[in-house]
XYZ file of C-alpha atoms in Angstrom:
674
model
C 0.228 0.358 0.267
C 1.944 3.258 -1.326
C 0.588 6.554 -1.817
C 3.236 6.706 -5.080
C 1.043 4.344 -6.452
C -1.512 6.627 -8.170
C -0.086 10.156 -9.415
C -3.472 11.616 -8.097
C -2.431 11.702 -4.229
C 1.423 12.890 -5.251
C -0.590 15.948 -6.719
C -2.001 16.113 -3.114
C 1.669 15.986 -2.166
C 2.644 18.962 -4.443
C -0.371 20.946 -4.359
C -0.992 20.708 -0.865
C -4.701 20.450 -0.731
C -6.580 20.514 2.516
C -8.322 17.606 4.906
C -10.945 17.206 3.459
C -9.618 16.247 -0.221
C -7.537 13.786 1.245
C -9.455 12.644 3.172
C -12.046 11.067 0.897
C -9.454 10.007 -1.589
C -8.417 8.265 1.520
C -11.800 6.534 1.486
C -11.696 5.547 -1.760
C -8.562 4.187 -2.778
C -6.766 3.111 0.772
C -7.849 1.446 3.489
C -9.355 4.321 5.946
C -8.353 1.932 9.047
C -3.946 2.726 8.758
C -4.563 6.205 7.804
C -7.521 7.806 10.561
C -4.655 8.922 13.076
C -3.362 11.212 9.437
C -6.453 12.015 9.055
C -9.236 13.135 11.454
C -8.564 15.399 13.745
C -9.273 18.304 14.758
C -7.405 21.327 12.320
C -7.658 21.528 8.756
C -4.321 21.189 7.441
C -2.039 20.221 4.019
C -0.311 17.009 3.680
C 3.206 18.569 4.155
C 2.461 19.699 6.945
C 1.432 15.804 8.423
C 4.077 14.140 6.232
C 6.809 16.504 7.627
C 5.522 18.346 10.795
C 7.470 21.689 11.474
C 10.394 19.814 13.971
C 9.415 21.715 16.742
C 6.874 19.878 16.637
C 8.916 15.821 16.207
C 9.819 14.031 19.445
C 11.321 10.654 18.476
C 11.541 8.348 21.705
C 12.420 5.097 22.986
C 10.096 2.862 25.345
C 12.645 0.629 28.096
C 11.914 -0.839 30.616
C 12.712 -4.813 31.803
C 10.664 -8.104 30.738
C 6.868 -8.304 31.602
C 7.537 -3.935 33.002
C 4.699 -3.187 29.984
C 6.531 -1.822 27.673
C 4.171 -2.764 24.627
C 1.302 -3.032 26.181
C 1.901 1.090 26.785
C 2.428 1.495 23.344
C -0.939 0.201 22.484
C -2.395 2.219 24.117
C -0.212 5.159 23.307
C -0.745 4.037 19.244
C -5.153 3.730 20.114
C -5.634 6.907 22.134
C -4.392 9.060 19.530
C -6.538 7.122 16.285
C -3.751 4.905 15.158
C -5.332 1.905 15.579
C -9.027 1.299 16.455
C -8.861 -1.872 18.656
C -6.522 -1.875 22.044
C -3.856 -5.435 20.922
C -2.576 -7.320 23.539
C 0.238 -8.953 23.959
C -1.645 -13.183 25.624
C -3.140 -12.475 23.123
C -1.289 -11.772 20.580
C -2.136 -8.823 18.809
C -0.100 -6.249 19.548
C 1.196 -3.781 16.449
C 4.935 -3.718 17.751
C 5.117 -6.942 18.469
C 4.160 -8.597 14.789
C 7.096 -11.835 14.520
C 5.798 -14.919 14.984
C 7.781 -15.442 17.682
C 7.624 -12.512 19.242
C 3.360 -13.343 19.438
C 3.719 -16.682 20.135
C 6.670 -16.236 23.448
C 4.238 -12.476 24.533
C 8.329 -11.010 24.688
C 9.846 -8.230 22.011
C 12.579 -9.320 20.256
C 13.138 -6.756 17.129
C 12.979 -3.059 18.426
C 9.524 -1.838 16.449
C 9.618 1.882 14.874
C 5.522 3.512 14.137
C 4.689 6.854 13.582
C 1.899 8.593 14.996
C 0.495 11.798 16.148
C -0.983 13.345 19.611
C -2.514 16.073 19.640
C -0.316 19.173 17.122
C 3.501 16.449 17.618
C 4.512 14.303 15.652
C 6.022 11.113 17.780
C 8.233 9.075 16.278
C 8.441 5.778 18.678
C 10.781 2.863 19.117
C 9.807 -0.080 20.958
C 12.586 -1.278 22.659
C 13.101 -5.257 23.694
C 13.234 -6.186 27.615
C 15.422 -9.446 27.332
C 18.260 -9.016 27.678
C 20.085 -11.849 24.939
C 18.868 -8.216 22.295
C 20.593 -5.233 24.353
C 21.803 -4.455 20.964
C 18.415 -3.393 19.861
C 17.858 -1.408 22.947
C 21.938 0.697 22.458
C 21.016 0.607 18.566
C 17.547 2.141 19.039
C 18.998 5.132 22.036
C 21.945 5.786 19.503
C 19.803 7.569 16.794
C 16.078 8.591 19.777
C 15.681 11.909 21.303
C 14.044 10.985 24.327
C 13.123 7.985 26.421
C 10.632 6.315 28.653
C 11.709 3.763 30.972
C 8.449 1.931 32.637
C 8.905 -0.323 35.272
C 6.802 -2.282 37.535
C 5.577 -0.368 40.274
C 5.073 -4.220 42.373
C 9.360 -4.816 41.791
C 10.547 -1.192 40.612
C 14.260 -0.822 39.912
C 14.832 -4.563 37.972
C 17.734 -5.820 36.095
C 17.756 -5.259 33.132
C 16.914 -1.361 34.538
C 19.936 -0.778 35.407
C 20.812 -2.169 32.048
C 18.868 0.448 29.317
C 19.027 2.915 31.661
C 23.161 2.569 31.794
C 22.660 2.575 27.481
C 20.323 5.627 28.019
C 23.072 6.881 30.455
C 25.744 6.712 27.637
C 23.730 8.590 24.906
C 22.728 11.420 26.557
C 19.358 10.357 26.618
C 17.041 12.983 28.995
C 14.236 10.097 30.404
C 10.582 10.270 31.961
C 9.575 7.737 34.146
C 7.096 5.214 33.958
C 5.914 3.872 36.746
C 3.218 1.264 35.882
C 1.000 -1.764 36.975
C -0.149 0.939 40.385
C -3.431 -1.568 40.041
C -1.862 -4.483 41.309
C -2.380 -5.286 45.148
C 1.057 -4.866 45.264
C 2.137 -2.041 43.493
C 4.429 0.403 45.974
C 3.813 4.213 44.859
C 7.670 4.650 46.252
C 10.729 6.311 43.975
C 13.215 5.364 46.187
C 14.427 3.030 44.133
C 14.897 5.477 41.213
C 17.221 7.140 43.547
C 19.241 4.992 44.481
C 20.275 2.214 41.732
C 19.791 4.729 39.465
C 21.648 7.380 40.748
C 19.183 9.258 39.234
C 17.006 13.058 40.810
C 13.721 11.699 40.194
C 10.872 15.112 40.184
C 7.902 13.507 41.303
C 4.683 15.232 38.711
C 1.943 12.843 40.374
C 0.271 10.704 43.018
C -1.660 7.608 42.245
C -5.851 8.119 43.519
C -6.638 4.849 45.713
C -4.246 1.569 45.785
C -3.934 -1.581 43.825
C -7.772 -2.404 43.247
C -9.040 0.501 44.090
C -6.799 2.393 41.642
C -9.150 5.169 39.526
C -6.749 8.242 38.123
C -3.648 10.398 39.880
C -3.631 14.064 40.637
C -1.035 15.966 37.986
C 0.929 18.465 40.858
C 1.530 20.975 38.181
C -2.341 21.366 38.092
C -3.815 20.903 41.030
C -5.608 18.674 38.183
C -7.223 15.117 39.745
C -7.835 12.448 36.215
C -10.395 9.716 37.158
C -10.877 6.932 35.645
C -14.511 4.790 36.144
C -13.395 1.519 37.798
C -14.494 -2.319 36.745
C -16.991 -1.072 34.101
C -16.362 -3.347 31.652
C -15.475 -2.289 27.698
C -13.986 0.546 29.157
C -11.147 1.815 26.414
C -9.788 4.283 29.104
C -10.521 6.974 26.446
C -12.795 9.720 27.963
C -12.014 10.749 31.489
C -12.155 13.659 34.840
C -10.255 15.903 35.076
C -11.866 18.623 38.103
C -10.069 21.000 40.242
C -9.213 19.470 43.521
C -11.613 20.492 46.311
C -12.634 20.749 49.200
C -14.887 17.964 49.383
C -11.863 15.275 48.416
C -10.359 13.298 50.798
C -8.407 15.477 53.341
C -5.453 12.839 53.605
C -5.051 13.399 49.282
C -5.473 16.774 50.046
C -2.846 16.665 52.455
C -0.434 14.366 50.343
C -1.137 17.179 47.685
C -0.214 20.032 49.372
C 2.877 18.747 50.926
C 3.912 16.818 46.979
C 3.549 19.541 45.057
C 5.973 21.764 47.742
C 8.556 19.554 47.869
C 7.960 19.903 43.805
C 8.131 23.408 43.622
C 11.584 23.213 45.951
C 13.209 20.220 44.643
C 12.615 22.692 40.957
C 14.264 25.202 42.663
C 17.327 23.933 43.475
C 17.982 22.449 40.145
C 16.550 25.893 37.441
C 18.553 28.594 38.777
C 15.454 30.709 36.706
C 12.943 28.492 38.703
C 14.107 29.946 41.900
C 14.378 33.444 40.558
C 10.776 33.640 39.798
C 9.807 32.381 43.045
C 12.299 35.075 44.827
C 10.718 37.628 43.200
C 7.291 37.055 42.216
C 6.531 34.633 44.766
C 8.447 34.425 47.376
C 5.392 35.001 50.089
C 2.832 32.561 48.293
C 4.593 28.959 46.697
C 1.453 27.640 45.677
C 0.100 31.299 43.791
C 3.212 29.944 40.965
C 1.508 29.239 37.835
C 1.442 25.499 36.253
C 2.447 26.850 33.219
C 6.828 28.053 35.255
C 6.621 25.317 36.721
C 6.850 23.045 33.640
C 9.090 24.937 31.535
C 11.360 24.535 33.905
C 10.784 20.769 34.756
C 11.193 21.081 30.874
C 14.687 22.926 31.266
C 15.601 20.099 34.215
C 14.886 17.320 32.242
C 17.019 18.613 28.951
C 19.889 18.554 30.735
C 19.314 16.438 32.738
C 19.582 16.868 36.245
C 15.508 15.285 36.918
C 13.529 12.470 35.921
C 9.712 13.776 36.016
C 7.646 10.287 37.524
C 4.963 9.667 36.614
C 2.008 7.146 37.434
C -0.723 4.493 35.810
C -1.942 1.339 34.542
C -1.577 1.058 30.767
C -2.877 -2.923 31.007
C -6.230 -0.917 32.535
C -6.488 1.713 30.763
C -5.393 4.910 32.749
C -2.196 7.308 32.524
C -1.863 6.892 29.317
C -2.666 10.411 28.080
C -1.191 11.569 30.582
C 2.397 10.282 29.542
C 1.565 11.286 25.987
C 1.088 14.878 27.625
C 4.471 14.780 29.208
C 6.608 12.750 26.306
C 6.445 16.016 24.182
C 5.770 18.318 27.094
C 9.517 17.461 28.175
C 11.669 15.425 26.324
C 12.905 17.510 23.803
C 12.495 17.851 20.164
C 15.099 17.034 17.040
C 16.576 20.435 17.381
C 16.584 20.375 20.113
C 19.647 18.527 20.498
C 23.368 19.169 19.663
C 25.486 17.155 17.617
C 28.851 19.051 17.114
C 28.985 16.761 13.703
C 25.780 17.582 12.305
C 26.468 21.905 11.920
C 29.196 20.882 9.308
C 26.792 19.276 6.971
C 24.363 22.582 7.193
C 21.809 22.090 4.582
C 23.533 18.662 3.214
C 22.537 14.921 4.138
C 23.975 13.614 6.798
C 22.193 10.463 8.153
C 22.892 8.121 10.131
C 21.674 4.089 9.334
C 21.027 2.307 12.636
C 18.721 -1.109 11.185
C 18.121 -2.640 8.633
C 15.759 -5.524 7.946
C 15.865 -8.371 4.678
C 12.230 -8.622 3.122
C 11.545 -10.640 0.246
C 9.776 -8.418 -2.619
C 11.737 -5.025 -1.700
C 14.579 -6.509 -0.614
C 17.434 -5.263 2.224
C 15.656 -2.084 3.954
C 17.526 0.515 5.644
C 16.222 2.719 9.046
C 17.405 6.593 8.694
C 17.922 8.701 11.311
C 18.402 12.060 9.087
C 20.215 14.777 11.258
C 20.424 17.823 8.659
C 19.301 17.916 4.829
C 16.349 15.856 2.588
C 16.241 12.838 1.399
C 13.925 12.644 -1.544
C 14.202 8.380 -3.074
C 15.314 8.622 -6.760
C 18.180 10.060 -5.964
C 22.601 8.280 -4.993
C 23.094 8.677 -1.411
C 27.555 7.961 -0.937
C 28.000 5.284 2.633
C 30.805 6.958 4.028
C 32.066 4.091 5.831
C 32.094 1.877 2.941
C 33.025 4.427 0.111
C 30.363 3.134 -2.499
C 27.597 5.239 -3.353
C 23.609 3.346 -3.757
C 20.631 4.729 -4.687
C 17.206 4.720 -2.765
C 14.024 3.718 -4.630
C 11.839 3.793 -2.745
C 11.636 6.666 0.634
C 9.249 4.676 3.746
C 7.560 5.696 6.906
C 7.885 3.129 8.848
C 4.212 1.383 10.727
C 5.684 -1.453 12.770
C 5.181 -3.951 9.825
C 2.993 -1.540 7.508
C 5.138 0.832 5.354
C 3.999 4.154 3.716
C 5.681 5.623 0.743
C 6.773 9.069 0.781
C 7.928 11.237 -1.548
C 10.433 13.903 0.635
C 11.173 13.229 4.533
C 13.393 16.199 6.001
C 15.724 16.242 8.921
C 14.124 15.123 12.403
C 12.168 11.699 10.888
C 12.797 8.305 11.642
C 12.872 6.760 8.123
C 13.300 3.870 5.680
C 14.599 3.379 2.856
C 14.542 0.121 -0.097
C 17.720 -0.029 -2.307
C 20.476 0.431 0.601
C 21.802 -2.275 -0.926
C 25.536 -2.605 1.150
C 24.515 -0.105 3.634
C 24.593 -2.080 6.814
C 24.127 -0.897 10.842
C 26.761 2.001 11.774
C 27.257 4.149 8.501
C 26.763 7.657 8.029
C 25.521 8.630 4.735
C 25.219 10.732 2.871
C 24.803 13.257 -0.256
C 27.275 13.728 -1.987
C 31.326 12.987 -1.726
C 31.797 16.035 -2.528
C 29.546 17.401 0.649
C 31.624 15.288 3.134
C 34.525 16.776 2.178
C 33.020 20.561 2.613
C 32.242 19.630 6.326
C 35.154 17.801 6.827
C 36.899 21.801 5.580
C 34.801 23.503 7.750
C 35.638 20.856 11.299
C 38.704 21.362 10.126
C 38.728 25.513 9.926
C 36.297 24.877 13.347
C 39.272 23.258 15.235
C 37.693 20.228 14.702
C 38.319 17.038 12.133
C 40.481 14.564 12.830
C 44.081 14.879 10.475
C 45.256 10.618 11.656
C 42.099 9.499 8.388
C 41.685 11.845 6.423
C 38.868 13.820 5.701
C 36.088 11.924 5.734
C 37.018 10.249 8.519
C 36.335 13.504 10.786
C 32.558 13.358 10.125
C 31.517 9.711 10.024
C 29.153 9.520 12.434
C 29.688 7.211 15.563
C 28.617 4.014 15.208
C 26.072 1.633 17.235
C 29.281 -0.223 19.468
C 27.887 -4.529 19.241
C 28.615 -6.810 22.380
C 30.908 -10.048 21.951
C 28.745 -13.169 21.809
C 28.448 -14.708 24.667
C 26.937 -18.172 23.576
C 27.799 -21.153 21.220
C 26.330 -23.569 19.050
C 26.748 -25.785 15.597
C 24.673 -25.422 13.163
C 24.059 -27.627 9.685
C 21.815 -28.019 7.191
C 19.544 -31.665 6.480
C 21.997 -31.558 3.958
C 25.022 -31.091 1.960
C 22.035 -29.239 -0.510
C 21.489 -26.350 1.247
C 24.581 -25.845 2.411
C 24.339 -22.478 0.475
C 21.218 -21.231 1.920
C 21.716 -21.965 4.850
C 24.828 -19.798 3.626
C 22.693 -17.083 2.184
C 19.771 -16.806 5.369
C 23.061 -16.062 7.808
C 24.566 -13.479 5.717
C 21.078 -12.177 5.986
C 20.186 -12.240 9.325
C 24.036 -10.291 10.680
C 24.046 -8.105 8.309
C 19.671 -7.154 10.177
C 21.326 -8.647 13.895
C 24.823 -7.266 14.245
C 25.388 -9.142 17.717
C 25.098 -13.052 16.042
C 28.632 -13.528 14.993
C 28.875 -16.886 12.457
C 32.495 -18.302 11.753
C 33.951 -21.961 11.349
C 36.291 -23.663 13.486
C 39.939 -24.472 11.165
C 40.092 -27.499 13.403
C 36.339 -28.687 12.883
C 35.075 -27.669 10.353
C 32.126 -27.020 11.894
C 29.327 -23.985 11.521
C 29.700 -21.924 14.767
C 26.642 -19.241 15.840
C 27.778 -16.712 18.428
C 24.933 -15.224 20.737
C 23.998 -13.034 23.261
C 21.950 -16.015 24.756
C 20.135 -19.579 24.488
C 16.765 -17.603 24.063
C 18.753 -15.356 21.022
C 19.750 -18.697 18.655
C 16.378 -20.198 19.585
C 15.297 -16.556 17.839
C 16.914 -17.136 15.072
C 17.113 -20.823 14.507
C 13.516 -20.290 14.782
C 13.907 -17.535 11.754
C 15.803 -20.160 9.792
C 13.213 -22.104 9.535
C 10.217 -20.185 8.921
C 11.072 -17.657 7.071
C 13.665 -19.257 4.934
C 12.360 -22.520 5.120
C 15.758 -25.026 6.375
C 15.199 -27.245 8.685
C 19.423 -26.987 9.980
C 20.311 -28.961 13.413
C 21.776 -27.218 16.453
C 24.429 -28.646 18.544
C 27.466 -28.565 20.487
C 30.677 -28.020 19.665
C 33.584 -30.255 18.953
C 36.122 -29.552 21.557
C 39.179 -29.126 19.913
C 41.550 -30.652 22.093
C 45.076 -30.975 21.887
C 47.682 -33.177 24.376
C 51.426 -32.065 25.665
C 54.342 -34.581 28.128
C 55.332 -34.318 31.683
C 58.330 -35.746 31.005
C 61.604 -35.673 29.536
C 62.609 -38.679 26.909
C 65.623 -39.709 24.908
C 66.216 -41.803 22.100
C 67.601 -43.451 19.246
C 65.631 -45.474 16.053
C 67.025 -47.047 13.382
C 64.979 -47.135 9.855
C 66.829 -49.583 7.364
C 64.367 -49.792 4.211
C 64.358 -51.708 0.993
C 62.477 -49.589 -1.872
C 62.923 -50.929 -5.347
C 67.223 -52.063 -5.508
C 68.549 -49.181 -3.094
C 68.743 -49.790 0.290
C 67.528 -47.156 2.883
C 69.183 -47.001 6.035
C 68.611 -43.781 8.722
C 69.441 -44.242 12.507
C 68.562 -40.648 14.763
C 68.950 -40.096 18.046
C 66.875 -36.810 19.626
C 66.076 -35.897 22.807
C 62.152 -34.797 23.984
C 61.142 -33.023 27.434
C 58.046 -30.359 28.082
C 58.360 -26.607 27.737
C 55.965 -24.495 30.086
C 52.825 -24.189 27.166
C 51.893 -20.578 28.343
C 55.572 -18.943 27.302
C 55.540 -21.554 24.406
C 52.307 -19.416 23.110
C 51.107 -24.184 22.159
C 54.093 -23.525 19.454
C 56.619 -26.426 19.275
C 60.650 -26.211 19.150
C 62.921 -28.009 17.014
C 66.490 -27.736 17.255
C 69.789 -29.076 15.965
C 73.242 -29.227 18.749
C 75.723 -27.370 16.997
C 77.944 -29.828 15.830
C 74.870 -31.363 13.653
C 73.905 -27.864 12.674
C 76.725 -27.346 10.546
C 77.384 -30.893 8.844
C 73.785 -31.312 7.416
C 73.179 -29.732 4.078
C 69.537 -27.238 4.452
C 68.031 -30.913 2.471
C 68.405 -33.269 5.153
C 66.944 -30.464 8.176
C 64.314 -29.466 6.345
C 63.437 -33.121 5.778
C 64.543 -34.125 9.961
C 61.895 -30.553 10.905
C 59.114 -32.443 9.001
C 60.381 -36.179 10.613
C 59.504 -33.948 14.233
C 56.151 -31.762 12.985
C 54.495 -34.485 11.095
C 54.370 -36.699 14.128
C 53.160 -33.951 16.287
C 49.909 -34.204 13.969
C 48.814 -36.521 16.312
C 49.389 -37.311 20.102
C 50.262 -40.586 22.060
C 46.782 -40.181 24.353
C 43.826 -39.641 21.782
C 45.435 -38.912 18.721
C 45.184 -34.781 18.905
C 47.911 -32.316 18.069
C 50.895 -32.008 20.528
C 51.864 -28.572 22.322
C 54.554 -27.549 24.412
C 56.959 -30.074 23.249
C 61.249 -29.557 22.724
C 62.766 -31.445 20.774
C 66.548 -31.541 20.116
C 68.782 -33.934 17.662
C 71.230 -35.425 19.431
C 72.488 -37.365 16.288
C 71.832 -38.152 12.378
C 73.916 -41.199 10.851
C 73.506 -41.454 7.089
C 73.933 -44.015 4.911
C 75.184 -42.514 0.883
C 72.213 -43.299 -1.239
C 69.492 -42.691 2.115
C 66.467 -41.083 0.630
C 65.701 -37.404 2.403
C 61.874 -39.022 2.863
C 63.146 -41.675 4.948
C 65.760 -39.322 6.807
C 62.008 -37.465 7.203
C 60.514 -41.095 8.150
C 62.687 -41.644 10.634
C 62.676 -38.836 12.699
C 59.064 -39.916 12.737
C 59.247 -43.174 13.800
C 62.352 -42.450 15.769
C 59.944 -39.978 18.393
C 56.504 -42.198 18.063
C 58.173 -44.930 19.514
C 58.919 -43.386 22.953
C 55.136 -43.587 23.608
C 55.157 -45.865 25.630
C 58.045 -43.837 28.460
C 55.560 -40.295 28.302
C 53.808 -39.109 30.497
C 51.217 -37.818 27.936
C 48.391 -34.992 29.414
C 45.578 -33.845 27.951
C 45.127 -30.034 27.188
C 42.078 -27.558 26.194
């Protein structure tokens, strides 16, 4: 379903027709529900504003949390309340938008980060739902690399968990401002405590809401900035949470709630004043006598400044599964998290208005080929145009430009800075590559960087204007993979190549000793998912197995021996006598190698051909050890004497040396080592 499939729709894009015309076109020609959120709004606006909104109205955010904290459920509610979907999806039912893979719906977990775009009020939100399992931590890493803000979701009954610490460190590494959402406030064990955020995450939580009720009686929240009580209906069957009551607190409310709100708002004002000098000056000059008279707008502005400076993190609460508290979270995303132009990227300013984008994810589509996700930092991206990949030093032609909607995509004619795009036609681009409009634009940016004193000189001009890529963690789980038949070997190699391009944390190598193909991943679940995808998407029934251990042998004691080889080949007699000594070496200091040495007198007597024959005989005998036939390591051989009768060939000398060492097998005390 592509916009460019119809010339009439392209005319609408160029002519900026009003919404009514576009809505009628969509109803006649396209699936209405997919574009419902774009066109059914209270404001009549041009489609160009829909496709490329003002950069100050864009929010690129990610949802991150420990597994089973409610990320996907929260995302599903956001899509529903924004009008993107017409029905609430459920993880247990396997009908959510962002968990579209078969493996995700079967297991009820997020495996791949999924991007989706929707509008909330007058803002465009590009949202990425990230996995919570530690095996897929790279998905979180590369999403946070290109996002401007993040929503950290917490299970209110569990607080900060193991993976919460990991994703929080990833957000800090990329200097991403965050908003905290305490989910599952409806659980009986829910505890509205922010101490774990302060102690475990070393963050400064700024409490913006307090819950009304707890456990099953949780009915809403009180906004401390406006003193508004937001209430959702309790126990009504079929209630989707779209409608809720918002009213100011008054004396008719519970006295305990009133007192708690007053204390919490006073603490909020004092905390924000400590973190923001501008707000502190406002309090002292205009509201020194009565802090309660501070306008909510000025307090909200101060909270935004604190959040963008990463001095504090706003904290909200709710229950996504029970459809409570998600709309205020959306408001907080637009109010407190930064727009793309509020995030400073020193490198990007050197490109000015030229294109500069970062490829952060690759997917393989059977019909379209590789789909590359790009975060556009500057300039404009257009289809049917050539772009330059700095990392690969190659020029590629981008055939189509799409807006990502989970597993469905919409084709558009252009996309401006601050957005996340999906491109078709970039065959060589992989995760972490920098895409620019041309070589000349990269060279011009490099010159500006050098003139500003920020350009690198060691790696040349282009290297100084390459966006930092994504750090890929080292694999921790290994297993072998085999095709059902050798005829499927080429298909398996192609599948693994595609999967490696999609998932840089997956490594594939061939063991030189055993010849086995080894999968290297982030955990057992990671490899299990890869195995299942090969079966479903590529139709190959592969087999996983353990690695064959490449054992080695060594010796523990010194042995000397002499052996004579007397053999007649044809009419020629070959006689050679060799005396040698074998002694153990320190495997670590010798790097596991075997050494061969000749006595000084013997060194001068033997010809180069005979020396080579002696060394070949020693090395060939060490290919099979005396214990189980594994190669020998850490062994030193000293050749004492070599006596050869005339007419003896070098090959026979080599065979004599090899046999001499093998006859010592009964005398050597061997040992196995890995």
